[in-house]
CSV table of C-alpha atoms and ligand atoms in Angstrom, one decimal:
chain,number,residue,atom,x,y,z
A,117,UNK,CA,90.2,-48.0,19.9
A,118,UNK,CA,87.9,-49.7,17.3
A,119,UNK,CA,84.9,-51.2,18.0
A,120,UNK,CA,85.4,-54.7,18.3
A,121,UNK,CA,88.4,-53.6,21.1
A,122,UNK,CA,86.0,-51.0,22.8
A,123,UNK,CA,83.8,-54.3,23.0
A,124,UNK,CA,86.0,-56.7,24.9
A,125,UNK,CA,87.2,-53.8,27.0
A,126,UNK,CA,84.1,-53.1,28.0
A,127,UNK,CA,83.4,-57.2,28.9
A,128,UNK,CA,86.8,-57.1,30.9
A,129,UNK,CA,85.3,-54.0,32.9
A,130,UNK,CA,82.0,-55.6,33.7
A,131,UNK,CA,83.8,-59.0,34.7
A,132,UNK,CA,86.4,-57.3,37.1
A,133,UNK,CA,83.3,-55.5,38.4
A,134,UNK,CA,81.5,-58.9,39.0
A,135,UNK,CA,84.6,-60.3,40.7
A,136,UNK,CA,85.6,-57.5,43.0
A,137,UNK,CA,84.4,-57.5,46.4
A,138,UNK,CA,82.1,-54.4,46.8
A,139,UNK,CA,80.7,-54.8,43.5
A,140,UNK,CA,79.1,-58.5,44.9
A,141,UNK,CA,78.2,-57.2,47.9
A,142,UNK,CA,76.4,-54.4,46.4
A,143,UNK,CA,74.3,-57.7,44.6
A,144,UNK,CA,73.2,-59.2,47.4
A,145,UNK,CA,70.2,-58.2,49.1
A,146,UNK,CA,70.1,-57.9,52.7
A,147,UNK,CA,67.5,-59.7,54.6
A,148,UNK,CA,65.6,-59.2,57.6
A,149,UNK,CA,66.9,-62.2,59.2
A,150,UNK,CA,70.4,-63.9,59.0
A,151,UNK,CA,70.7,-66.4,61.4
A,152,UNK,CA,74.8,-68.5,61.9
A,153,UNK,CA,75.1,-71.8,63.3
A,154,UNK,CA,78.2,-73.2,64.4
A,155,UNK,CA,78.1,-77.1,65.3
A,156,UNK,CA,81.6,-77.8,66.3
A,157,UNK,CA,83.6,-80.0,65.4
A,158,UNK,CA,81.1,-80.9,62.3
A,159,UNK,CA,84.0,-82.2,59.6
A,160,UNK,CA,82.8,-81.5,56.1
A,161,UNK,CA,82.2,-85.1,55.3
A,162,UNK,CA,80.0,-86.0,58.0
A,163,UNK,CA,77.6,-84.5,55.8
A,164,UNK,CA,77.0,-87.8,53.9
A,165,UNK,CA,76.9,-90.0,56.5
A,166,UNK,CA,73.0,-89.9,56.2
A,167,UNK,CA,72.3,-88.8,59.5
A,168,UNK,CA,71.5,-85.6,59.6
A,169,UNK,CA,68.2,-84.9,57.2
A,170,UNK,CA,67.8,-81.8,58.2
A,171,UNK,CA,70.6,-80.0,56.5
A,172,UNK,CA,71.2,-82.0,53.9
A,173,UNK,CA,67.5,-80.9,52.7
A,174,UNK,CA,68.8,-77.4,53.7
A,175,UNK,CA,72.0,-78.0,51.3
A,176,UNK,CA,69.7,-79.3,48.9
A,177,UNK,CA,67.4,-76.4,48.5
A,178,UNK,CA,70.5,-74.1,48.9
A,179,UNK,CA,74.1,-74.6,48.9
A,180,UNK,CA,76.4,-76.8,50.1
A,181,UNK,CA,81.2,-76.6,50.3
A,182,UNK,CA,82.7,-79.6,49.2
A,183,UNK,CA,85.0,-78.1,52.1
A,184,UNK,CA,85.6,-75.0,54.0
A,185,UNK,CA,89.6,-74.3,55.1
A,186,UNK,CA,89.6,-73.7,58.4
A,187,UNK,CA,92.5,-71.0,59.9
A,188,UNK,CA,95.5,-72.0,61.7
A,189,UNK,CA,95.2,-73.1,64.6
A,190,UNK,CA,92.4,-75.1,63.4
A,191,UNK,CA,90.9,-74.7,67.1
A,192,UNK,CA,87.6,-74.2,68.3
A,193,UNK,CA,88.3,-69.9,69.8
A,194,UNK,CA,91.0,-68.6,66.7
A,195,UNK,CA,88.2,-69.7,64.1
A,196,UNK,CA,84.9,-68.6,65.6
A,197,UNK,CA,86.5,-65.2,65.8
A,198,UNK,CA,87.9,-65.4,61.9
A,199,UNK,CA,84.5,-66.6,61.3
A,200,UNK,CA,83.0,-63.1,62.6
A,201,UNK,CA,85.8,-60.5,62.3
A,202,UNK,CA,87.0,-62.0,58.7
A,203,UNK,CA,90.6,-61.8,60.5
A,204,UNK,CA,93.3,-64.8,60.4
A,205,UNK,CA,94.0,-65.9,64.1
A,206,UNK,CA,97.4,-64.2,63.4
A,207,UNK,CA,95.5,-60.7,63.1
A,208,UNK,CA,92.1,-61.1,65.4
A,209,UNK,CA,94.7,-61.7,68.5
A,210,UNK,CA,92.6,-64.7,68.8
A,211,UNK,CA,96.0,-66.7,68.1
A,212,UNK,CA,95.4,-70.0,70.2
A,213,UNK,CA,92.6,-71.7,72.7
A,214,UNK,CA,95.7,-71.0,75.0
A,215,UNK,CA,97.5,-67.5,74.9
A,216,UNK,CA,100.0,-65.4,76.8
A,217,UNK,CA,100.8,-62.0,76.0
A,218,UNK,CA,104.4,-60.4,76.9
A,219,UNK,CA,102.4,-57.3,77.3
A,220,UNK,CA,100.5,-59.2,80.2
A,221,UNK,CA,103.4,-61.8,82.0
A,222,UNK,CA,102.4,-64.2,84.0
A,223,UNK,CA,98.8,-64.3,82.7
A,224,UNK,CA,97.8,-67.2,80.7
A,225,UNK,CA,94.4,-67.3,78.4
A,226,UNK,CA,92.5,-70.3,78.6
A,227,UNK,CA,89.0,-71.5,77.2
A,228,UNK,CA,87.9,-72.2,80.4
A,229,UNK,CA,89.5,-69.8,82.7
A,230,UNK,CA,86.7,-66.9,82.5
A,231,UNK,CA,88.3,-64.1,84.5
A,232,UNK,CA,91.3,-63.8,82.5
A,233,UNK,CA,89.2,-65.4,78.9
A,234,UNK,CA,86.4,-62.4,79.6
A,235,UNK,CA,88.8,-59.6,79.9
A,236,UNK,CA,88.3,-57.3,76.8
A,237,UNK,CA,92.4,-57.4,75.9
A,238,UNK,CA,92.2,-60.2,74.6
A,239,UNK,CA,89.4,-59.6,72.1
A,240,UNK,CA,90.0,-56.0,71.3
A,241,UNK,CA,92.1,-56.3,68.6
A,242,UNK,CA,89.3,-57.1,66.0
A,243,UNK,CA,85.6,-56.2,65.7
A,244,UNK,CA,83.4,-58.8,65.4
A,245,UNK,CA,80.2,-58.5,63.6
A,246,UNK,CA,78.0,-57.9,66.1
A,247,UNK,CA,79.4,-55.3,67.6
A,248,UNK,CA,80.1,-53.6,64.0
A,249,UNK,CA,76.1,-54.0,63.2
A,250,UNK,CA,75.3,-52.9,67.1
A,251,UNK,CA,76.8,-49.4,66.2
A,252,UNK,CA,75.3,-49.2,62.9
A,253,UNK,CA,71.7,-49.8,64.2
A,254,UNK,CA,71.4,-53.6,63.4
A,255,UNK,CA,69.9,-55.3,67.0
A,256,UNK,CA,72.0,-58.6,66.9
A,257,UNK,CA,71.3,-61.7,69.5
A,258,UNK,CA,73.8,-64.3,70.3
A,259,UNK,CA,72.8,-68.0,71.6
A,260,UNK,CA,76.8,-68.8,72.7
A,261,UNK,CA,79.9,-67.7,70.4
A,262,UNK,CA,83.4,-67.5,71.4
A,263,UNK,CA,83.9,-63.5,72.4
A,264,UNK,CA,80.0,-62.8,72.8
A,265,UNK,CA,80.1,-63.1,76.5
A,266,UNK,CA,82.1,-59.8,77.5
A,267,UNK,CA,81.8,-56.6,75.8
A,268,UNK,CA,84.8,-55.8,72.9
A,269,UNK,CA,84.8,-52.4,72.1
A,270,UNK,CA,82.3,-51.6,74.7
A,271,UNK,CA,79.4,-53.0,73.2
A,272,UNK,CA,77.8,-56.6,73.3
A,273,UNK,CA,74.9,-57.8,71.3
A,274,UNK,CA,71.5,-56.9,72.6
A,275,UNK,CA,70.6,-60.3,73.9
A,276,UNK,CA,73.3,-62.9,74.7
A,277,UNK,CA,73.7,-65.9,77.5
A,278,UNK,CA,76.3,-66.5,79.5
A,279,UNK,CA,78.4,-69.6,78.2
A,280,UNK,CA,76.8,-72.4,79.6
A,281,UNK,CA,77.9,-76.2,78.4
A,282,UNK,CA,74.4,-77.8,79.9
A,283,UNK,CA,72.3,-75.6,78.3
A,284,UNK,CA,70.8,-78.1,76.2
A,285,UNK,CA,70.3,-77.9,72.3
A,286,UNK,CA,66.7,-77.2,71.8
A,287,UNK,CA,67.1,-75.0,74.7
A,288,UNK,CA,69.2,-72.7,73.0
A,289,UNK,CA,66.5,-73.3,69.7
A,290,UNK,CA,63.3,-72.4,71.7
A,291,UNK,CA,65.3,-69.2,73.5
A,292,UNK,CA,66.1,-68.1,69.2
A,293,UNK,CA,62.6,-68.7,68.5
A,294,UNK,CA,61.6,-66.7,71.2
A,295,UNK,CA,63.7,-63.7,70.8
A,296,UNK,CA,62.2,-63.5,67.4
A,297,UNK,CA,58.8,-63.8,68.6
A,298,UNK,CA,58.8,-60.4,69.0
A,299,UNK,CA,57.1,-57.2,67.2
A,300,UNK,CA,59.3,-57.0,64.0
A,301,UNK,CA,61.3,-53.8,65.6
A,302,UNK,CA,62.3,-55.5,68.2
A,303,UNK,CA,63.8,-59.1,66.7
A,304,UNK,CA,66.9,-59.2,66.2
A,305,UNK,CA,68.1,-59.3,62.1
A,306,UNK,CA,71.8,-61.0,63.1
A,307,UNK,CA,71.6,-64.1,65.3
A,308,UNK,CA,74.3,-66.2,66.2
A,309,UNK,CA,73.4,-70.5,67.7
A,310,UNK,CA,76.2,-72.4,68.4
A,311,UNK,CA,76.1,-76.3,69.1
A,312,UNK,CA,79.1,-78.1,71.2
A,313,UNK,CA,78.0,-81.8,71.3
A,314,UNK,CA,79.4,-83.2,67.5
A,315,UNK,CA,82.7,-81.8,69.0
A,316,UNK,CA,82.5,-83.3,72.2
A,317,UNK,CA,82.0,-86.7,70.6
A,318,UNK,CA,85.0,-86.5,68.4
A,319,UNK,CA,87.1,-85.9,71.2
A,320,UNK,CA,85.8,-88.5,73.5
A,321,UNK,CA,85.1,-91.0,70.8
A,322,UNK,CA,86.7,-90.5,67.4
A,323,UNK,CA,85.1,-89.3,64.2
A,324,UNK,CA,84.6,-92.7,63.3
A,325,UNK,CA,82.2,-93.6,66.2
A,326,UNK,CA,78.5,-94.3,66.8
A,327,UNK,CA,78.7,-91.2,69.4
A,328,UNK,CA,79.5,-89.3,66.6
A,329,UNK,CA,76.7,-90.1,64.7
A,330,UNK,CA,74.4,-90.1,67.5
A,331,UNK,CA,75.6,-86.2,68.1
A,332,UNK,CA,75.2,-85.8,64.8
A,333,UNK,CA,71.3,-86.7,64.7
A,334,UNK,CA,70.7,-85.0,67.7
A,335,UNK,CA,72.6,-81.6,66.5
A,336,UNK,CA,70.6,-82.1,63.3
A,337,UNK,CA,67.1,-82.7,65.1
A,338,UNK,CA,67.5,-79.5,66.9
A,339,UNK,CA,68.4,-77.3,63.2
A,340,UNK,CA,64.9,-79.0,62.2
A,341,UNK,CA,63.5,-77.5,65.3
A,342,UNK,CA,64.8,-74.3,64.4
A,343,UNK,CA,63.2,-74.8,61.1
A,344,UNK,CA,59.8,-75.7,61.8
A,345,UNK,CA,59.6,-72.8,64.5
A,346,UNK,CA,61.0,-70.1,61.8
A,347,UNK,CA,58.4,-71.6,59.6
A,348,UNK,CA,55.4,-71.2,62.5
A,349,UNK,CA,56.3,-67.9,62.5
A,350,UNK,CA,56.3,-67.3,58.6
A,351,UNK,CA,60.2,-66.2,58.9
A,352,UNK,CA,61.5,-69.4,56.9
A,353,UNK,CA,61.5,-68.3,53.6
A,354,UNK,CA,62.8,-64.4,54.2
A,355,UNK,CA,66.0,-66.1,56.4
A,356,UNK,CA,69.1,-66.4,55.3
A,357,UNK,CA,70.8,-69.0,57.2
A,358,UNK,CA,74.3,-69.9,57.1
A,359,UNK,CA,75.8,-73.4,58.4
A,360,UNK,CA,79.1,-73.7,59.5
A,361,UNK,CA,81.9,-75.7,61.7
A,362,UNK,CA,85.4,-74.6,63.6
A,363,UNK,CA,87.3,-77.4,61.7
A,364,UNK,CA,86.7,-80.9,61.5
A,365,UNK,CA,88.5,-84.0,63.7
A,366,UNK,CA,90.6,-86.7,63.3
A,367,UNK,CA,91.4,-90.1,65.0
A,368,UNK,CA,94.5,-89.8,67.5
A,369,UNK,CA,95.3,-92.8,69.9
A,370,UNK,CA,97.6,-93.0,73.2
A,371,UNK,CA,100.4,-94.1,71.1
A,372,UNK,CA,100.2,-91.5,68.9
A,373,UNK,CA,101.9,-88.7,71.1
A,374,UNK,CA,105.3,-87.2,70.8
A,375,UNK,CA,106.9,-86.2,73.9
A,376,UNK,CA,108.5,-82.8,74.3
A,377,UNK,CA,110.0,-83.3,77.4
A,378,UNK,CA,111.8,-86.4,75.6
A,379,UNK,CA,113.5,-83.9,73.6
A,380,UNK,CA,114.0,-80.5,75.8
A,381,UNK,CA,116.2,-79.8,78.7
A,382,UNK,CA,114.7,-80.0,81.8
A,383,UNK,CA,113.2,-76.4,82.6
A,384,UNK,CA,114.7,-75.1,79.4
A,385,UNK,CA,110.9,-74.4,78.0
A,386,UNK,CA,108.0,-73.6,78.7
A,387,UNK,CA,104.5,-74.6,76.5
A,388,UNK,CA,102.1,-72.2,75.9
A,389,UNK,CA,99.5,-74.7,74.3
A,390,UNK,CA,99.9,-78.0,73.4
A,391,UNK,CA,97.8,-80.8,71.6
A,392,UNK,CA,97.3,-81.1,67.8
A,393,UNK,CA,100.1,-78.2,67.9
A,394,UNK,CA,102.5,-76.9,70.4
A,395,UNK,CA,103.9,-73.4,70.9
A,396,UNK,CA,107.1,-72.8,73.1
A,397,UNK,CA,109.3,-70.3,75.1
A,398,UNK,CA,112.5,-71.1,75.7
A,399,UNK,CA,113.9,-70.4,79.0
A,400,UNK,CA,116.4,-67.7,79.5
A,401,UNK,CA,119.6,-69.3,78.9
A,402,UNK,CA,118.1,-72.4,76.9
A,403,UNK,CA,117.0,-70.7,73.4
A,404,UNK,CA,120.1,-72.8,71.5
A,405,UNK,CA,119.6,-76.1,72.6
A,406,UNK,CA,115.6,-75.6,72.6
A,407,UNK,CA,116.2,-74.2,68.9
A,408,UNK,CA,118.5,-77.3,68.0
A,409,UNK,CA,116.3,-79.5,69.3
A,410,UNK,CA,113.2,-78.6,68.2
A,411,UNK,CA,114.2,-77.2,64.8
A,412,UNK,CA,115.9,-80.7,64.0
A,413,UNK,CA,113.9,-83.6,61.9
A,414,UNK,CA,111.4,-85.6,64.0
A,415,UNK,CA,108.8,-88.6,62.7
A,416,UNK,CA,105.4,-87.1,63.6
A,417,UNK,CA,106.2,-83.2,64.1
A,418,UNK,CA,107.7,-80.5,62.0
A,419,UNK,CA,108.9,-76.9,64.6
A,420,UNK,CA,109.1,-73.7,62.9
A,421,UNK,CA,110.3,-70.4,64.2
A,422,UNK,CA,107.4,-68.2,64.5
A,423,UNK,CA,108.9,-66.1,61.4
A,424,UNK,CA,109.5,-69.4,59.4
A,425,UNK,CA,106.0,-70.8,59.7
A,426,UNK,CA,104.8,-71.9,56.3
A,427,UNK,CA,103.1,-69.1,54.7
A,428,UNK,CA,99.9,-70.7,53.7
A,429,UNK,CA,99.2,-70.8,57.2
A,430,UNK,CA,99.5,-66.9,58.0
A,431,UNK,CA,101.0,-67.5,60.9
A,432,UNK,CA,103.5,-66.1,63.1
A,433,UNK,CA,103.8,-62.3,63.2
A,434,UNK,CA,101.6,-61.7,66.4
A,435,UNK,CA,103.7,-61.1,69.9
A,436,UNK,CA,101.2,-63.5,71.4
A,437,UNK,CA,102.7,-66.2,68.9
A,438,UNK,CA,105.1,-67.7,71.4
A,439,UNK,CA,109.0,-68.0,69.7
A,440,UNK,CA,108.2,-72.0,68.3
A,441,UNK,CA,105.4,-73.2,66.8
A,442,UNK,CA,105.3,-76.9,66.3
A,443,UNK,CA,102.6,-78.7,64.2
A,444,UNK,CA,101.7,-82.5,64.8
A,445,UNK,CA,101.5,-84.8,61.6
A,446,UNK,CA,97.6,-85.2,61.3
A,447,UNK,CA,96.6,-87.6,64.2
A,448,UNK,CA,99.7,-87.2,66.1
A,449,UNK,CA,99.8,-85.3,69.4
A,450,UNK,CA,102.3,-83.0,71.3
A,451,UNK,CA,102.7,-83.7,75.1
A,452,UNK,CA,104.6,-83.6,78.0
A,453,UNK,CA,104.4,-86.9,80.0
A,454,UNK,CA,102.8,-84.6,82.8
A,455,UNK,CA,100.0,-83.0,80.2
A,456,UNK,CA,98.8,-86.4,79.5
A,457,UNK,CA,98.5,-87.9,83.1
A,458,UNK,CA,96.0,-84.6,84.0
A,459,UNK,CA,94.3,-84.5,80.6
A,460,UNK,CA,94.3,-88.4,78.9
A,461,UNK,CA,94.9,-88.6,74.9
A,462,UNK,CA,91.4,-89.0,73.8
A,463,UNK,CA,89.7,-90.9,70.4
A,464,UNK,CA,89.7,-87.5,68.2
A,465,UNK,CA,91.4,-83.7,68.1
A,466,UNK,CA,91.5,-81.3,65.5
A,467,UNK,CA,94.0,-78.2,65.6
A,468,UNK,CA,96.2,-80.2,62.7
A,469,UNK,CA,96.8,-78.3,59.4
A,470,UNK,CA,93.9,-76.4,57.9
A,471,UNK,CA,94.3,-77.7,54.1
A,472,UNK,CA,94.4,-81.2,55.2
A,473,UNK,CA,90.7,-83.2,54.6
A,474,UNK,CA,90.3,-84.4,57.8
A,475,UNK,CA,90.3,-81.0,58.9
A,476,UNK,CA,87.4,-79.3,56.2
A,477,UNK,CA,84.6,-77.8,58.0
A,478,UNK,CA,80.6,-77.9,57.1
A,479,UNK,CA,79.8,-74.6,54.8
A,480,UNK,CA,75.8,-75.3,54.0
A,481,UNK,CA,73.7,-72.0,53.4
A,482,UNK,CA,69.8,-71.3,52.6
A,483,UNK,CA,67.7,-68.6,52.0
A,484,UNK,CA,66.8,-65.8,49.3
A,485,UNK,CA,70.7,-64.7,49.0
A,486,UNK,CA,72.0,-68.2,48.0
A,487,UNK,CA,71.6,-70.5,45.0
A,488,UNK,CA,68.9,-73.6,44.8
A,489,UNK,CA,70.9,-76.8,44.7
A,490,UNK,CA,74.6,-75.7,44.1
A,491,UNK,CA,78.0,-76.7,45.2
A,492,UNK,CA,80.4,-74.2,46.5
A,493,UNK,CA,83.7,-74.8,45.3
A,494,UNK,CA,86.6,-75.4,48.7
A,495,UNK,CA,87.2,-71.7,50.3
A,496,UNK,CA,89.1,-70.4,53.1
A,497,UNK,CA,86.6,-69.5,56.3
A,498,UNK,CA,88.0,-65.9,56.3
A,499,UNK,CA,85.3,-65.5,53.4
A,500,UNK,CA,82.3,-66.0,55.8
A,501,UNK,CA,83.1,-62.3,57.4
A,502,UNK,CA,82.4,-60.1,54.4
A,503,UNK,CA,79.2,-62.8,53.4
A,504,UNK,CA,77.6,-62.0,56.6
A,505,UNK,CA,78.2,-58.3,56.4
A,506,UNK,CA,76.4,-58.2,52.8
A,507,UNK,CA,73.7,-60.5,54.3
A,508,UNK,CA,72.9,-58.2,57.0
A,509,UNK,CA,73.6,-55.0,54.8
A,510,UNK,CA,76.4,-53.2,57.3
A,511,UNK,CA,79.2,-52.3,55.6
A,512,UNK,CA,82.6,-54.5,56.2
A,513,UNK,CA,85.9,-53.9,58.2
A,514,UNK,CA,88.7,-54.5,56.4
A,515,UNK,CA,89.7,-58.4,56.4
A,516,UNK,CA,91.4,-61.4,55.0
A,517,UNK,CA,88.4,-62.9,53.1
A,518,UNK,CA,86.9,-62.3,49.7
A,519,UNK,CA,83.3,-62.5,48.8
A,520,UNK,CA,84.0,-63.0,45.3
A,521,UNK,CA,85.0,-66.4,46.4
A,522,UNK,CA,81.6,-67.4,47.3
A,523,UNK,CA,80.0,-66.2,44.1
A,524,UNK,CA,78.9,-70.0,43.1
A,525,UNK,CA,76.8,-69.9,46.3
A,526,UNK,CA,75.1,-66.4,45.8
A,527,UNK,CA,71.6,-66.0,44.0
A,528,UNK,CA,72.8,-62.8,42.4
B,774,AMP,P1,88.2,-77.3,71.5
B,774,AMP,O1,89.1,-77.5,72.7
B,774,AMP,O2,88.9,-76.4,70.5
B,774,AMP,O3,87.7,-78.5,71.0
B,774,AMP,O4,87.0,-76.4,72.1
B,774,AMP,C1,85.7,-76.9,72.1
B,774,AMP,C2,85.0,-76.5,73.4
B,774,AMP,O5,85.0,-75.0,73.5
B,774,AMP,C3,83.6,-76.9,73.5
B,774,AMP,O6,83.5,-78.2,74.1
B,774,AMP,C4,83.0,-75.8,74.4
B,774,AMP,O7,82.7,-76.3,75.7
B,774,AMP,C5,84.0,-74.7,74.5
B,774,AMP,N1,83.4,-73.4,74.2
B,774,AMP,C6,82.7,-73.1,73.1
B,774,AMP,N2,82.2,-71.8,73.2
B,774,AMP,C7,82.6,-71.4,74.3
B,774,AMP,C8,82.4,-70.1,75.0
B,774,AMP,N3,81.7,-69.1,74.5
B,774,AMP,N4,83.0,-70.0,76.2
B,774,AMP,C9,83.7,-71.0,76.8
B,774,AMP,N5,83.9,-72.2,76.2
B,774,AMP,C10,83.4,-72.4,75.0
B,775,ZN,ZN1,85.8,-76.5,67.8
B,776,ZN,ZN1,87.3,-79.6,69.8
């Protein structure tokens, strides 16, 4: 090889070393505090509406996404867990807000429902952060997230609060700030806050509304709370924080629904989760005409076979993935007549497809890992996972995301 070839050779190396994985992980330095917020429901836009001040001077001293992919479902359970375990919903086992599993008949998963949501099978099938960085040594606190309230794997974080709606936002600020008031053994280094309201909103309201700003201002007074107590405490400047939503939220209206029970036979199905999308069984007997019928052209839905699902959306190969999955056209529902009467259409939902705009979720980040001032190319959320586990210096599982993504954010 002659020189000039021995050069360039050389160049490729140390490029393929920058844009590997391990070798940017290995470039960023952990710190002693990494702190991820999740305000629900906070589309990527909402950013410039000029109501939150406090992280858009947080985005302005670090980084800021022009959008983050959520995963399919873009749902508020599936992408908190890919947002800690790295993992499409498809592989966390986290595959809907509503799940069955044939290994479990007659038991349905449900947000709400916390003696079947709290049972470890659900969860097991991924490791979430805290848990990874719990058995490596790293204390970890949790102020609310999807999976923190029951142990997976055996292990929980070493402080974490029950899931409790009312539990106001500055509350859950003041009880961070207090866990880190202690002796710098005992803090937490990973630390988890997670805000409902700007979700809430959406749904009641629509993304369009006043109550969507006014949850937004409110959401953003309490990270400006956080701030000025991390700054009290002279922890500001050595935190790493990291800023992220579910998915975002689009307009729906009452006469935006399409009815299942329009198109099924009467007791020929049965619907696992409906809304933004549907998934469906067929009834013993039924699985033709269910197939014909759903499978067949329709103005505001498209129905895949769980093996057929489009592959951008990595989708499909779990047995918890019920035999249909049928997506709504943004801003279009999935119903029965009987789902609506118990649970009215509302202003706003989100659960549509990921890569669509209205969907993008907030990616802002600050602190001594990231950039001053730059904007982060759109990435899928799977890249949070393997971010975090550089941040906090714990070594990651293997996942879906790629840290080499997110080198236009990172200092080094
Ligand atoms: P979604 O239906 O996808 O919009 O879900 C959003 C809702 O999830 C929020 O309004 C919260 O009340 C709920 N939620 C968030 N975190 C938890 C949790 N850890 N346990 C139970 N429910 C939660
Ligand atoms: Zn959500
Ligand atoms: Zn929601």
């Amino acid at each position: 090889m002659n020189d000039f070839l021995r050069r360039i050779a050389g160049a490729a190396a140390l490029l393929l070393a920058l844009v590997t994985g391990p070798a940017v992980a290995q470039a960023v330095k952990p710190a002693p505090l990494t702190i991820l917020i999740s305000i629900d429901g906070f589309r990527a836009d909402y950013l410039q509406r000029g109501v939150t001040p406090s992280i858009a001077a947080l985005a302005a001293e670090g980084v800021r996404a022009t959008a983050m992919h959520p995963s399919y479902p873009s749902l508020t359970f599936p992408n908190h867990y890919t947002l800690v375990t790295g993992l499409r919903p498809d592989r966390s086992g986290i595959v809907d807000n509503n799940m069955e599993d044939p290994r479990k008949p007659g038991v349905a998963f449900s947000m709400g429902k916390v003696d079947i949501s709290h049972d470890p099978f659900w969860w097991d099938e991924a490791e979430p952060l805290w848990v990874t960085a719990e058995k490596a040594g790293v204390r970890t606190a949790t102020m609310f997230w999807p999976g923190s309230d029951l142990p997976i794997h055996g292990v929980q974080p070493h402080d974490w609060k029950m899931y409790d709606k009312k539990f106001l936002a500055d509350q859950r600020v003041d009880l961070v700030l207090a866990w880190l008031d202690r002796p710098p053994a005992e803090r937490p280094r990973f630390v988890t806050l997670y805000f409902d309201e700007v979700d809430s909103a959406g749904h009641a309201a629509g993304p369009d509304s006043q109550e969507v700003n006014a949850a937004l201002a409110r959401t953003d007074a309490a990270v400006g709370r956080l701030v000025a107590g991390l700054k009290a405490k002279g922890l500001f400047a050595e935190a790493d924080l990291v800023i992220v939503a579910d998915h975002g939220m689009a307009a729906t209206a009452p006469e935006r629904v399409t009815y299942l029970d329009d198109l099924l036979p009467a007791d020929g199905w049965h619907a696992v989760s409906m809304g933004s999308e549907a998934t469906i069984r067929p009834m013993p007997g039924h699985e033709e005409e269910v197939a014909e019928a759903l499978l067949a052209p329709h103005p505001h839905m498209t129905c895949w076979r769980k093996a057929d699902v489009p592959v951008r959306f990595h989708y499909g190969k779990n047995p918890r993935v019920p035999p249909f999955v049928c997506l709504g056209q943004t801003g279009w529902l999935i119903e029965s007549h009987a789902s609506v009467i118990g649970h009215p259409v509302g202003r706003g939902a989100h659960g549509f497809d990921p890569y669509d705009p209205l969907m993008d979720a907030l990616f802002v980040a600050h602190g001594p890992a990231f950039k001053t001032g730059a904007v982060q190319p759109a990435f899928d959320n799977v890249d949070i996972y393997p971010l975090l586990a550089a941040l906090i210096g714990v070594a990651d599982r293997p996942n879906d995301g790629r840290l080499a993504d997110l080198t236009s954010s990172l200092a080094q």
